CSV table of C-alpha atoms and ligand atoms in Angstrom, one decimal:
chain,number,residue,atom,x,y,z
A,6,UNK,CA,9.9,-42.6,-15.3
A,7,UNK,CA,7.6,-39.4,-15.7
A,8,UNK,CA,4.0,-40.1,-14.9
A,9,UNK,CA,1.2,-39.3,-17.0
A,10,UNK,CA,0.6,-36.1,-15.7
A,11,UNK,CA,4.0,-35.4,-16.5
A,12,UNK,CA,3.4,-36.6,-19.8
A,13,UNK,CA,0.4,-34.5,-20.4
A,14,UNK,CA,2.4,-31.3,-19.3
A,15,UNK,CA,5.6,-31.9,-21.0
A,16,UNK,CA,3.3,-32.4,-24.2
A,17,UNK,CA,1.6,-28.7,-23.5
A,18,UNK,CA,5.8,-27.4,-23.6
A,19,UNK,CA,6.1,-29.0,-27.1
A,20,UNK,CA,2.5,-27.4,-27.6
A,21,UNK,CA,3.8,-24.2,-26.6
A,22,UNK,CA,7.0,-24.3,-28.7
A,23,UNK,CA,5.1,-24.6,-31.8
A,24,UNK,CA,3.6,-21.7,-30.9
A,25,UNK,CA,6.6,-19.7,-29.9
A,26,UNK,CA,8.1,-20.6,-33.4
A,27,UNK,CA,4.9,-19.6,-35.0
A,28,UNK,CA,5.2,-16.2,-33.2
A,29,UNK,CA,8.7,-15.4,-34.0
A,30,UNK,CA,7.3,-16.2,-37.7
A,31,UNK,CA,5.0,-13.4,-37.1
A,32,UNK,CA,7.5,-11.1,-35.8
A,33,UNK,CA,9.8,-11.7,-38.4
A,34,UNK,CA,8.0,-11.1,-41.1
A,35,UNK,CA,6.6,-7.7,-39.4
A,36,UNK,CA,3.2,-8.6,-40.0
A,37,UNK,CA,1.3,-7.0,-36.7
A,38,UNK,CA,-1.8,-8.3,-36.8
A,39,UNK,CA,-0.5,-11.8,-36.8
A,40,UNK,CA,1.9,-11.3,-34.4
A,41,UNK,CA,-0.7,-9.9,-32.0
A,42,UNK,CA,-3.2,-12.5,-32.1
A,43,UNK,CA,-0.2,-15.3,-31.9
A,44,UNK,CA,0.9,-13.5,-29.2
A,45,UNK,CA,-1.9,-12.7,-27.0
A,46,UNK,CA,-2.6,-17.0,-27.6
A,47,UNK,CA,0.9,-17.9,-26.5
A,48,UNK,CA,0.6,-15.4,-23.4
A,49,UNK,CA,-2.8,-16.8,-22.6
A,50,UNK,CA,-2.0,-20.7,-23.6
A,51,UNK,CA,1.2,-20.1,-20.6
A,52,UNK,CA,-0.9,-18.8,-18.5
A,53,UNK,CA,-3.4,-21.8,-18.5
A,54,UNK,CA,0.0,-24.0,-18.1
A,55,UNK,CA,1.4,-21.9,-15.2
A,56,UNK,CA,-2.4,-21.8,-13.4
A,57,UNK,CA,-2.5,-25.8,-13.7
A,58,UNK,CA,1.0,-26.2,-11.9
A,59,UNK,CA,0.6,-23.6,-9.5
A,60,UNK,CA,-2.9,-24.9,-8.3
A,61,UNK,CA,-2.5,-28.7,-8.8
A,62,UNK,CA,0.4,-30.0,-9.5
A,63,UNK,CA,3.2,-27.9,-6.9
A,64,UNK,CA,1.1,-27.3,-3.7
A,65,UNK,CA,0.8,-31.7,-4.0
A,66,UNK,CA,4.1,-32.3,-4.7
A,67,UNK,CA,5.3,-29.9,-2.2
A,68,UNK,CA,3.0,-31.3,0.6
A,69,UNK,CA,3.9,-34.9,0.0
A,70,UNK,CA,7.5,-34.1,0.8
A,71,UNK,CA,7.2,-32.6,3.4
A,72,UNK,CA,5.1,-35.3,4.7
A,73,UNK,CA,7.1,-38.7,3.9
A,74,UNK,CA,9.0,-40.1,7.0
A,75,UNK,CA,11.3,-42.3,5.2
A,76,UNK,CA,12.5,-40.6,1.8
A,77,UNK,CA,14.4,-42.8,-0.4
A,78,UNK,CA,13.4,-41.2,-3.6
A,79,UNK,CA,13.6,-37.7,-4.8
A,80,UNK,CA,15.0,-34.2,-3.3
A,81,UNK,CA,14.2,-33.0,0.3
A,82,UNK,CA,11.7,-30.5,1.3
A,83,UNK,CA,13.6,-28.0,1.4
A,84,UNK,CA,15.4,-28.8,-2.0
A,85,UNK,CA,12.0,-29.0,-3.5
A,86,UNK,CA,11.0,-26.0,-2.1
A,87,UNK,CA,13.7,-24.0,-3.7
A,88,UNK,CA,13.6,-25.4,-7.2
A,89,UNK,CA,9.6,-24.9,-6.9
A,90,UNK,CA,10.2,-21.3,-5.6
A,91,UNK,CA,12.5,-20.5,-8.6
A,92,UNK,CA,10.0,-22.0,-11.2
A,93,UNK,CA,7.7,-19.7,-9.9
A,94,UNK,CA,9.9,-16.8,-10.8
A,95,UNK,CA,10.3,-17.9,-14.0
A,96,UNK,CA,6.2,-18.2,-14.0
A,97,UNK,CA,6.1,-14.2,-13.3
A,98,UNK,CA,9.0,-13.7,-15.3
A,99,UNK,CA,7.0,-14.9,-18.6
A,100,UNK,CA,4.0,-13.3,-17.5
A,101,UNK,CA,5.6,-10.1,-16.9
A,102,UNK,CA,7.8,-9.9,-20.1
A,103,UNK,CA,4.9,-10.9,-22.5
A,104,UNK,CA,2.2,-8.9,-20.8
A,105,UNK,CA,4.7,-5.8,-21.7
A,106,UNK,CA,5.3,-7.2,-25.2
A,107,UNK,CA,2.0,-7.5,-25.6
A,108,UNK,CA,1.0,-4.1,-24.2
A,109,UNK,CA,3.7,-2.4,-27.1
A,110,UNK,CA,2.2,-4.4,-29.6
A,111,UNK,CA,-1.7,-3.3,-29.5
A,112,UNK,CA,-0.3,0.3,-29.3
A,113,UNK,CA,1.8,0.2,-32.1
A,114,UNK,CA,-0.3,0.4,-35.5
A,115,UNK,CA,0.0,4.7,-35.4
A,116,UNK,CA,3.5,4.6,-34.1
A,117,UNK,CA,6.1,5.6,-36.7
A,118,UNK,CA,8.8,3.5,-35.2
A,119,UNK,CA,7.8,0.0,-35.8
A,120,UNK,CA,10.8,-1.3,-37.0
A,121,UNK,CA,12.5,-0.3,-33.6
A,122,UNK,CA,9.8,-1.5,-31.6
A,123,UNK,CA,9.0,-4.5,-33.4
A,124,UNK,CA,13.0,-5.5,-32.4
A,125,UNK,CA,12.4,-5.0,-28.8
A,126,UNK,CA,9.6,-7.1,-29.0
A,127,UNK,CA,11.4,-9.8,-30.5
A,128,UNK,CA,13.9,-9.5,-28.6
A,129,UNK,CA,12.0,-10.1,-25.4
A,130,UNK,CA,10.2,-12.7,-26.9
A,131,UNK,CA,13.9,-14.3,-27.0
A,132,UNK,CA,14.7,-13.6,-23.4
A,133,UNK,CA,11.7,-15.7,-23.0
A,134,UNK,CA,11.7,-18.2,-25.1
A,135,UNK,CA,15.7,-19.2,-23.9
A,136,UNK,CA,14.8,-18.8,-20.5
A,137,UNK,CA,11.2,-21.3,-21.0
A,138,UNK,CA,13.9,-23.6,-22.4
A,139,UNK,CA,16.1,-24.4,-19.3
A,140,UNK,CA,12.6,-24.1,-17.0
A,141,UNK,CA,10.7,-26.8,-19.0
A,142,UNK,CA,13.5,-28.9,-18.9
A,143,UNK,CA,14.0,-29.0,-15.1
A,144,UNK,CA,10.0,-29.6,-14.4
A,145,UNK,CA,10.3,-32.1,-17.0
A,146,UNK,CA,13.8,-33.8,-15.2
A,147,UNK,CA,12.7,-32.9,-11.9
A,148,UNK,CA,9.1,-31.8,-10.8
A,149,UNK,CA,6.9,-33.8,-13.3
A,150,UNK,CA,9.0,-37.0,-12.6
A,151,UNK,CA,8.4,-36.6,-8.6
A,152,UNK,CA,5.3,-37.4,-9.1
A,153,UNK,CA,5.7,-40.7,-10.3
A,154,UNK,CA,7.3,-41.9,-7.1
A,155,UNK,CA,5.1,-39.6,-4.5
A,156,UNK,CA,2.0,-40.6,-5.7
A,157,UNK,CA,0.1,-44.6,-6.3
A,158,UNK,CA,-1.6,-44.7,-8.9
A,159,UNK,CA,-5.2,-43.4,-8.1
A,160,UNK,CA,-3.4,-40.0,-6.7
A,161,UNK,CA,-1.8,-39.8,-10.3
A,162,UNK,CA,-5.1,-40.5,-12.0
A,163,UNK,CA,-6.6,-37.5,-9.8
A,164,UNK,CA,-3.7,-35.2,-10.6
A,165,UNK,CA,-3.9,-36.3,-14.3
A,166,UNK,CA,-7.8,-35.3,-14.3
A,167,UNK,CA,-7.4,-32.0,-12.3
A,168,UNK,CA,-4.0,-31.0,-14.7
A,169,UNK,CA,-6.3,-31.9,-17.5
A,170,UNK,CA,-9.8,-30.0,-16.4
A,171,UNK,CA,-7.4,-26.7,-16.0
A,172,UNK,CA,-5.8,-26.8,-19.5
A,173,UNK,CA,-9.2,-27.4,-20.6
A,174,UNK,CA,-10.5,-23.9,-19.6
A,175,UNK,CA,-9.6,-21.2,-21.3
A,176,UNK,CA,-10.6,-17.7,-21.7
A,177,UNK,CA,-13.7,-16.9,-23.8
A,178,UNK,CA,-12.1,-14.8,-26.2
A,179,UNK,CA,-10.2,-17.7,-28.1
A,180,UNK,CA,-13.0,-19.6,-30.6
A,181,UNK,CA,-12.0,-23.9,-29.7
A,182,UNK,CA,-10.1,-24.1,-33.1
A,183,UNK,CA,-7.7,-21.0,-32.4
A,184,UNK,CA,-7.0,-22.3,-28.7
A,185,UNK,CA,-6.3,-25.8,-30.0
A,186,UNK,CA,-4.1,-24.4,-33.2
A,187,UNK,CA,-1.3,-26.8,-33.1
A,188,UNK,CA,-2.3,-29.2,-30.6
A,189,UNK,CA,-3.7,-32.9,-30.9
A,190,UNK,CA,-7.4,-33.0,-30.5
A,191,UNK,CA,-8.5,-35.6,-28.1
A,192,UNK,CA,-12.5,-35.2,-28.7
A,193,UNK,CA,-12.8,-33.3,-25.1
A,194,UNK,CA,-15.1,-30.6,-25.0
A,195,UNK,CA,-13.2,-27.5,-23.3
A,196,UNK,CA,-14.8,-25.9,-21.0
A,197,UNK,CA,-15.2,-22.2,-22.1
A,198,UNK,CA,-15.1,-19.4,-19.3
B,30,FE2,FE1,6.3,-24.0,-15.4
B,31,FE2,FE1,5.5,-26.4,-17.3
């Protein structure tokens, strides 16, 4: 069973797939400005996602392993500590390929070979989005259900509320409505940074 936290994360990939489809839209239909803003919001939006797991959600999980005497459920340590460490390259992975995208994007207005660069782009925005695919599936099968056994239930509630304060901030240059494009409002004020 994946906990609520897992939940809640799980529902920021489908968030964030919405998003990736709305970008390739962009791309394809070689509109720039469009596919700027949509993709400066899908690098930020995964950054927010990679900050919450990296802070809150892989340091606990990680530290609980190595902690229980008796392990009857889930991977050991060192199991966990590999698939964490490999998540985390995918994390600077993204970051790296989009920043890059991104940074070919805002230069390209002047640039008399758009066409060619705009097919990088989406190529890379590929490479990511299959490579997203296979690591939001094994946090969803693996890391986000971990939880649900390591933790009782108040830890979970106190993941829950520190996974959900993170996703909450975001950087001031997104107005509310353009950060929550595509997602399901749930009448929380975000905390703008
Ligand atoms: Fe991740
Ligand atoms: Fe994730």
């Amino acid at each position: 069973m994946v906990s609520q936290t897992g939940q809640r994360l799980a529902q920021d990939h489908a968030q964030l797939d919405a998003l990736m489809k709305q970008l390739q839209q962009a791309l394809k239909t070689g509109d720039l400005e469009a596919g700027y803003t949509t993709l400066d919001l899908f690098w930020a939006r995964l950054a927010v996602h990679i900050r919450a797991e990296h802070l809150h959600l892989f340091p606990r999980v990680l530290s609980r392993l190595s902690k229980r005497v008796n392990q009857t459920v889930g991977p050991s340590p060192s199991q966990a500590q590999s698939i964490v460490d490999e998540l985390r390259a995918d994390h600077d992975f993204f970051m790296h390929k989009l920043a890059g995208a991104i940074d070919t994007l805002r230069d390209m207005t002047n640039s008399d070979d758009v066409a060619e660069r705009l097919k990088t782009i989406r190529e890379t925005v590929i490479e990511v989005e299959k490579r997203l695919m296979v690591h939001n599936e094994i946090e969803e099968r693996q890391v986000y259900g971990w939880s649900t056994a390591l933790f009782d239930e108040q830890e979970q509630i106190e993941l829950l509320t520190l996974i959900n304060k993170e996703l909450a901030h975001y950087p001031s240059r997104f107005a509310f409505d353009t950060w929550a494009t595509g997602t399901e409002s749930k009448g929380e004020e975000p905390i703008v940074r």
